[in-house]
Coordinates of C-alpha atoms and ligand atoms in Angstrom, one line a residue:
M1454 CA -17.2 0.0 -9.2
Q1455 CA -18.5 1.1 -5.8
A1456 CA -19.7 -0.9 -2.8
T1457 CA -21.1 0.2 0.5
I1458 CA -18.6 -1.1 3.0
N1459 CA -18.9 -0.4 6.8
G1460 CA -21.3 2.5 6.1
I1461 CA -19.3 4.3 3.5
S1462 CA -18.8 4.1 -0.3
I1463 CA -15.6 2.3 -1.3
A1464 CA -14.4 2.4 -4.9
Y1465 CA -12.6 -0.6 -6.4
H1466 CA -11.8 -2.3 -9.7
D1467 CA -12.1 -6.1 -10.2
Q1468 CA -10.7 -7.5 -13.5
G1469 CA -9.6 -10.9 -14.7
M1470 CA -10.1 -14.5 -13.5
G1471 CA -8.1 -17.0 -11.4
L1472 CA -6.2 -16.4 -8.2
P1473 CA -7.5 -13.2 -6.6
I1474 CA -4.7 -10.6 -6.0
V1475 CA -5.7 -7.6 -3.9
F1476 CA -3.6 -4.4 -4.3
L1477 CA -3.3 -1.9 -1.4
H1478 CA -1.9 1.5 -2.4
A1479 CA 0.5 3.9 -0.7
F1480 CA -0.1 7.1 1.1
P1481 CA -1.4 9.5 -0.2
L1482 CA -2.3 7.9 -3.5
N1483 CA -5.1 5.8 -4.9
R1484 CA -5.8 2.5 -6.8
T1485 CA -4.7 4.0 -10.1
M1486 CA -1.0 3.7 -9.0
W1487 CA -1.5 0.0 -9.9
A1488 CA -2.6 0.6 -13.5
Q1489 CA 0.4 -1.2 -15.0
Q1490 CA 0.2 -4.2 -12.7
E1491 CA -3.5 -4.4 -13.5
A1492 CA -2.8 -4.5 -17.2
A1493 CA 0.1 -7.0 -16.8
L1494 CA -1.5 -9.4 -14.4
S1495 CA -5.2 -9.5 -15.1
S1496 CA -4.8 -12.0 -18.0
Q1497 CA -3.3 -14.4 -15.4
C1498 CA -5.2 -13.5 -12.2
R1499 CA -8.2 -11.8 -10.8
V1500 CA -6.9 -8.3 -9.9
I1501 CA -8.7 -6.2 -7.4
T1502 CA -7.5 -2.7 -6.7
I1503 CA -9.1 -0.6 -3.9
D1504 CA -9.3 3.1 -3.1
L1505 CA -8.8 2.8 0.6
R1506 CA -11.1 4.9 2.9
G1507 CA -10.0 8.5 2.5
H1508 CA -8.6 8.2 -1.0
G1509 CA -9.5 8.5 -4.7
E1510 CA -13.1 7.8 -5.4
S1511 CA -13.9 6.3 -2.0
D1512 CA -15.5 8.4 0.7
A1513 CA -13.3 10.3 3.1
P1514 CA -15.3 10.7 6.2
L1515 CA -14.3 13.3 8.8
W1516 CA -13.6 11.0 11.7
R1517 CA -10.9 8.8 13.3
Y1518 CA -8.9 6.6 10.9
T1519 CA -7.0 3.5 12.0
L1520 CA -5.1 0.8 10.0
D1521 CA -7.4 -1.8 11.7
Q1522 CA -10.4 0.0 10.2
A1523 CA -8.7 -0.1 6.8
A1524 CA -8.2 -3.8 7.3
D1525 CA -11.8 -4.2 8.3
D1526 CA -12.8 -2.4 5.1
V1527 CA -10.7 -4.8 3.0
R1528 CA -12.2 -7.8 4.7
A1529 CA -15.7 -6.5 4.1
L1530 CA -15.0 -5.9 0.5
L1531 CA -13.7 -9.5 0.1
D1532 CA -16.9 -10.7 1.7
H1533 CA -18.9 -8.5 -0.8
L1534 CA -17.0 -10.1 -3.7
A1535 CA -17.4 -13.6 -2.2
I1536 CA -13.6 -14.1 -2.1
Q1537 CA -12.5 -16.4 0.7
Q1538 CA -8.7 -16.2 0.2
A1539 CA -6.5 -13.9 -1.8
L1540 CA -2.9 -13.0 -2.4
F1541 CA -2.2 -9.4 -1.2
V1542 CA 0.2 -6.8 -2.4
G1543 CA 0.7 -3.8 -0.1
L1544 CA 3.1 -0.9 -0.9
S1545 CA 4.3 1.3 2.0
M1546 CA 1.0 2.3 3.8
G1547 CA -0.6 -0.6 2.0
G1548 CA 2.0 -2.8 3.7
Y1549 CA 1.2 -1.4 7.1
I1550 CA -2.5 -2.2 6.4
L1551 CA -1.4 -5.7 5.4
F1552 CA 0.2 -6.3 8.7
A1553 CA -3.0 -5.2 10.4
F1554 CA -5.0 -7.4 8.1
Y1555 CA -2.8 -10.5 8.7
R1556 CA -3.1 -10.0 12.5
K1557 CA -6.9 -10.0 12.3
Y1558 CA -7.7 -12.2 9.3
S1559 CA -4.7 -14.5 8.5
D1560 CA -7.1 -17.2 7.3
R1561 CA -8.0 -14.9 4.3
V1562 CA -4.3 -14.5 3.2
K1563 CA -2.9 -17.0 0.8
G1564 CA 0.3 -15.1 0.4
M1565 CA 1.6 -11.5 0.6
V1566 CA 3.9 -9.1 -1.1
L1567 CA 5.3 -6.4 1.1
A1568 CA 6.7 -3.7 -1.1
D1569 CA 8.6 -0.6 -0.1
T1570 CA 7.3 -0.8 3.4
R1571 CA 8.6 -1.4 6.9
A1572 CA 7.7 -3.3 10.1
Q1573 CA 8.9 -0.7 12.6
A1574 CA 6.5 1.8 14.2
D1575 CA 7.1 5.5 13.8
T1576 CA 9.8 7.1 15.9
T1577 CA 8.9 10.2 18.1
E1578 CA 10.3 12.4 15.3
G1579 CA 8.4 10.5 12.7
K1580 CA 5.1 11.0 14.6
E1581 CA 5.9 14.7 14.9
G1582 CA 6.6 14.9 11.2
R1583 CA 3.1 13.4 10.5
F1584 CA 1.5 16.0 12.8
Q1585 CA 3.3 18.8 10.8
L1586 CA 2.3 17.3 7.5
A1587 CA -1.3 17.2 8.6
Q1588 CA -1.1 20.9 9.4
V1589 CA 0.3 21.6 5.9
A1590 CA -2.6 19.7 4.4
Y1591 CA -5.1 21.6 6.6
K1592 CA -3.7 25.0 5.9
Q1593 CA -2.4 24.7 2.3
G1594 CA -4.2 21.8 0.7
P1595 CA -3.2 18.7 -1.1
S1596 CA -1.0 20.4 -3.7
A1597 CA 1.4 21.4 -0.9
I1598 CA 1.4 17.8 0.1
A1599 CA 2.3 16.8 -3.4
D1600 CA 5.2 19.3 -3.5
L1601 CA 6.6 17.8 -0.2
M1602 CA 5.9 14.1 -1.0
I1603 CA 7.0 13.7 -4.7
P1604 CA 10.8 14.0 -3.9
K1605 CA 10.2 11.2 -1.2
L1606 CA 8.2 8.9 -3.6
L1607 CA 10.2 9.1 -6.8
S1608 CA 13.9 9.0 -7.7
P1609 CA 15.7 12.2 -8.9
A1610 CA 16.1 10.6 -12.4
T1611 CA 12.3 10.1 -12.6
I1612 CA 11.5 13.6 -11.4
Q1613 CA 13.9 15.1 -14.0
G1614 CA 13.3 12.8 -16.9
R1615 CA 9.8 11.2 -16.7
P1616 CA 7.2 14.0 -16.3
E1617 CA 4.3 11.7 -17.1
I1618 CA 5.0 9.7 -13.9
V1619 CA 5.4 12.8 -11.8
Q1620 CA 2.1 14.2 -13.2
R1621 CA 0.2 10.9 -12.4
V1622 CA 1.5 11.0 -8.8
R1623 CA 0.6 14.7 -8.5
M1624 CA -2.9 14.1 -9.8
M1625 CA -3.5 11.2 -7.4
I1626 CA -2.3 13.3 -4.4
E1627 CA -4.2 16.4 -5.4
G1628 CA -7.4 14.3 -5.8
N1629 CA -7.5 13.5 -2.1
Q1630 CA -9.5 15.2 0.5
I1631 CA -7.9 16.7 3.6
S1632 CA -9.9 14.5 5.9
G1633 CA -8.4 11.4 4.2
I1634 CA -4.8 12.8 4.3
A1635 CA -5.0 13.8 7.9
G1636 CA -6.8 10.6 8.9
D1637 CA -4.2 8.4 7.4
L1638 CA -1.3 10.4 8.9
M1639 CA -2.9 9.8 12.4
A1640 CA -3.5 6.1 11.6
M1641 CA 0.1 5.6 10.5
A1642 CA 1.5 7.5 13.5
E1643 CA -0.5 5.2 15.8
R1644 CA 0.5 1.9 14.2
P1645 CA 2.2 -0.7 16.4
D1646 CA 5.6 -2.1 16.0
S1647 CA 5.2 -5.2 13.8
V1648 CA 8.8 -6.4 14.2
P1649 CA 8.0 -8.9 17.0
F1650 CA 5.1 -10.2 14.9
L1651 CA 7.2 -11.0 11.8
K1652 CA 8.3 -14.5 13.0
Q1653 CA 4.6 -15.5 13.3
I1654 CA 3.9 -14.9 9.6
T1655 CA 3.5 -18.3 8.1
C1656 CA 2.1 -17.6 4.6
P1657 CA 4.4 -17.4 1.5
T1658 CA 5.9 -13.9 1.5
Q1659 CA 7.7 -11.9 -1.1
I1660 CA 9.4 -8.6 -0.2
I1661 CA 10.2 -6.0 -2.8
V1662 CA 12.2 -2.8 -2.5
G1663 CA 13.6 -0.2 -4.9
D1664 CA 17.3 0.1 -4.4
L1665 CA 17.0 4.0 -4.2
D1666 CA 14.1 3.9 -1.7
Q1667 CA 14.9 6.4 1.0
A1668 CA 11.4 6.4 2.7
T1669 CA 11.6 2.7 3.5
P1670 CA 15.1 1.7 2.5
P1671 CA 16.5 -1.7 1.6
A1672 CA 17.7 -2.2 5.1
D1673 CA 14.1 -2.2 6.3
A1674 CA 13.2 -4.8 3.6
K1675 CA 16.2 -7.0 4.7
L1676 CA 15.0 -6.9 8.3
M1677 CA 11.6 -8.2 7.2
A1678 CA 13.2 -10.8 5.0
D1679 CA 15.4 -12.0 7.8
Q1680 CA 12.6 -12.3 10.3
I1681 CA 9.6 -13.7 8.3
P1682 CA 10.1 -17.4 7.8
H1683 CA 11.0 -18.4 4.2
A1684 CA 10.4 -14.9 2.9
K1685 CA 12.1 -13.9 -0.4
L1686 CA 13.6 -10.5 -1.1
A1687 CA 13.8 -8.8 -4.5
L1688 CA 15.7 -5.5 -5.0
I1689 CA 14.5 -3.4 -8.0
P1690 CA 17.3 -1.3 -9.5
N1691 CA 16.8 2.3 -10.5
A1692 CA 13.6 2.6 -8.4
A1693 CA 12.8 4.7 -5.3
H1694 CA 9.7 4.4 -3.1
L1695 CA 7.1 3.9 -5.8
A1696 CA 9.0 1.0 -7.4
N1697 CA 5.9 -0.3 -9.1
M1698 CA 5.5 2.9 -11.1
E1699 CA 9.2 3.5 -11.8
Q1700 CA 10.0 0.0 -12.9
P1701 CA 6.5 -1.5 -13.6
E1702 CA 7.7 -4.4 -15.8
M1703 CA 10.1 -5.8 -13.2
F1704 CA 7.7 -5.2 -10.4
S1705 CA 4.8 -7.0 -12.2
A1706 CA 7.1 -9.9 -13.2
I1707 CA 8.1 -10.5 -9.6
V1708 CA 4.5 -10.4 -8.4
G1709 CA 3.4 -12.6 -11.4
E1710 CA 6.0 -15.2 -10.6
F1711 CA 5.2 -15.2 -6.9
A1712 CA 1.4 -15.6 -7.8
S1713 CA 2.2 -18.6 -10.0
N1714 CA 4.1 -20.2 -7.2
V1715 CA 1.4 -19.5 -4.7
A1716 CA -1.3 -20.8 -7.1
R1717 CA 0.7 -24.1 -7.5
S1718 CA 1.3 -24.6 -3.8
Ligands
LIG2639 C1 3.6 5.6 1.8 O1 4.2 5.6 0.7 O2 2.6 5.0 2.0 C2 4.1 6.5 2.9 O3 5.4 7.0 2.5 C3 4.3 5.7 4.2 C4 4.7 6.5 5.3 O4 4.7 7.7 5.3 O5 5.2 5.9 6.3

């Protein structure tokens, strides 16, 4: 499915009925990273997965990207689908976008799942790393980005023993355009520190993290759980950064239970 959103074409998938759950993917992937959650949850909820601007089958314009712009795209897609309020699941960059979305449009958020993400802004070294990664993308293309990113996204056991997951991740990364990769790197480097904002989050919040996540480790998840009022924290064993792909059943079960609780409240 495609919609014209803020002047560009945005691809999304909308399946099921009931409480809408909007899934926001990680960098530099696309909406198909949520395939197992879509299959597990669309009998219970209305599941919407989006290719964020710059990724997958959405347009990747050559221009300035910001997380606020991504949040505006999500809001415009909700308007297009006539959805007033939804539950949101954001993994890593999807979580950064969720912070931006909540800052601007908290009345549209019924609850949120912050998965394998962090509230802190980039350090100076982190920003420099993003600049270097954008140069790799520009000079060597997306497959060089896949080579560098896969060891950060997946656990060593997955990389050695589950080639189908590695292949899916590689295909998602290689399917991106350079404009989208570089644009998101700039957007993430410029994001504000959300730590002071955590105490102002009043919607039901579930935090999830893979116990082997080194990109956004469990300590970052604990910080969010300590600061967001009434937030719950779930640790997924034997999963790294892409916990939803490495342990899909457990990830979907946590989201499903959270959605049932939110729907009842
Ligand atoms: C992601 O998975 O979205 C990225 O690892 C986030 C980041 O680079 O900070």
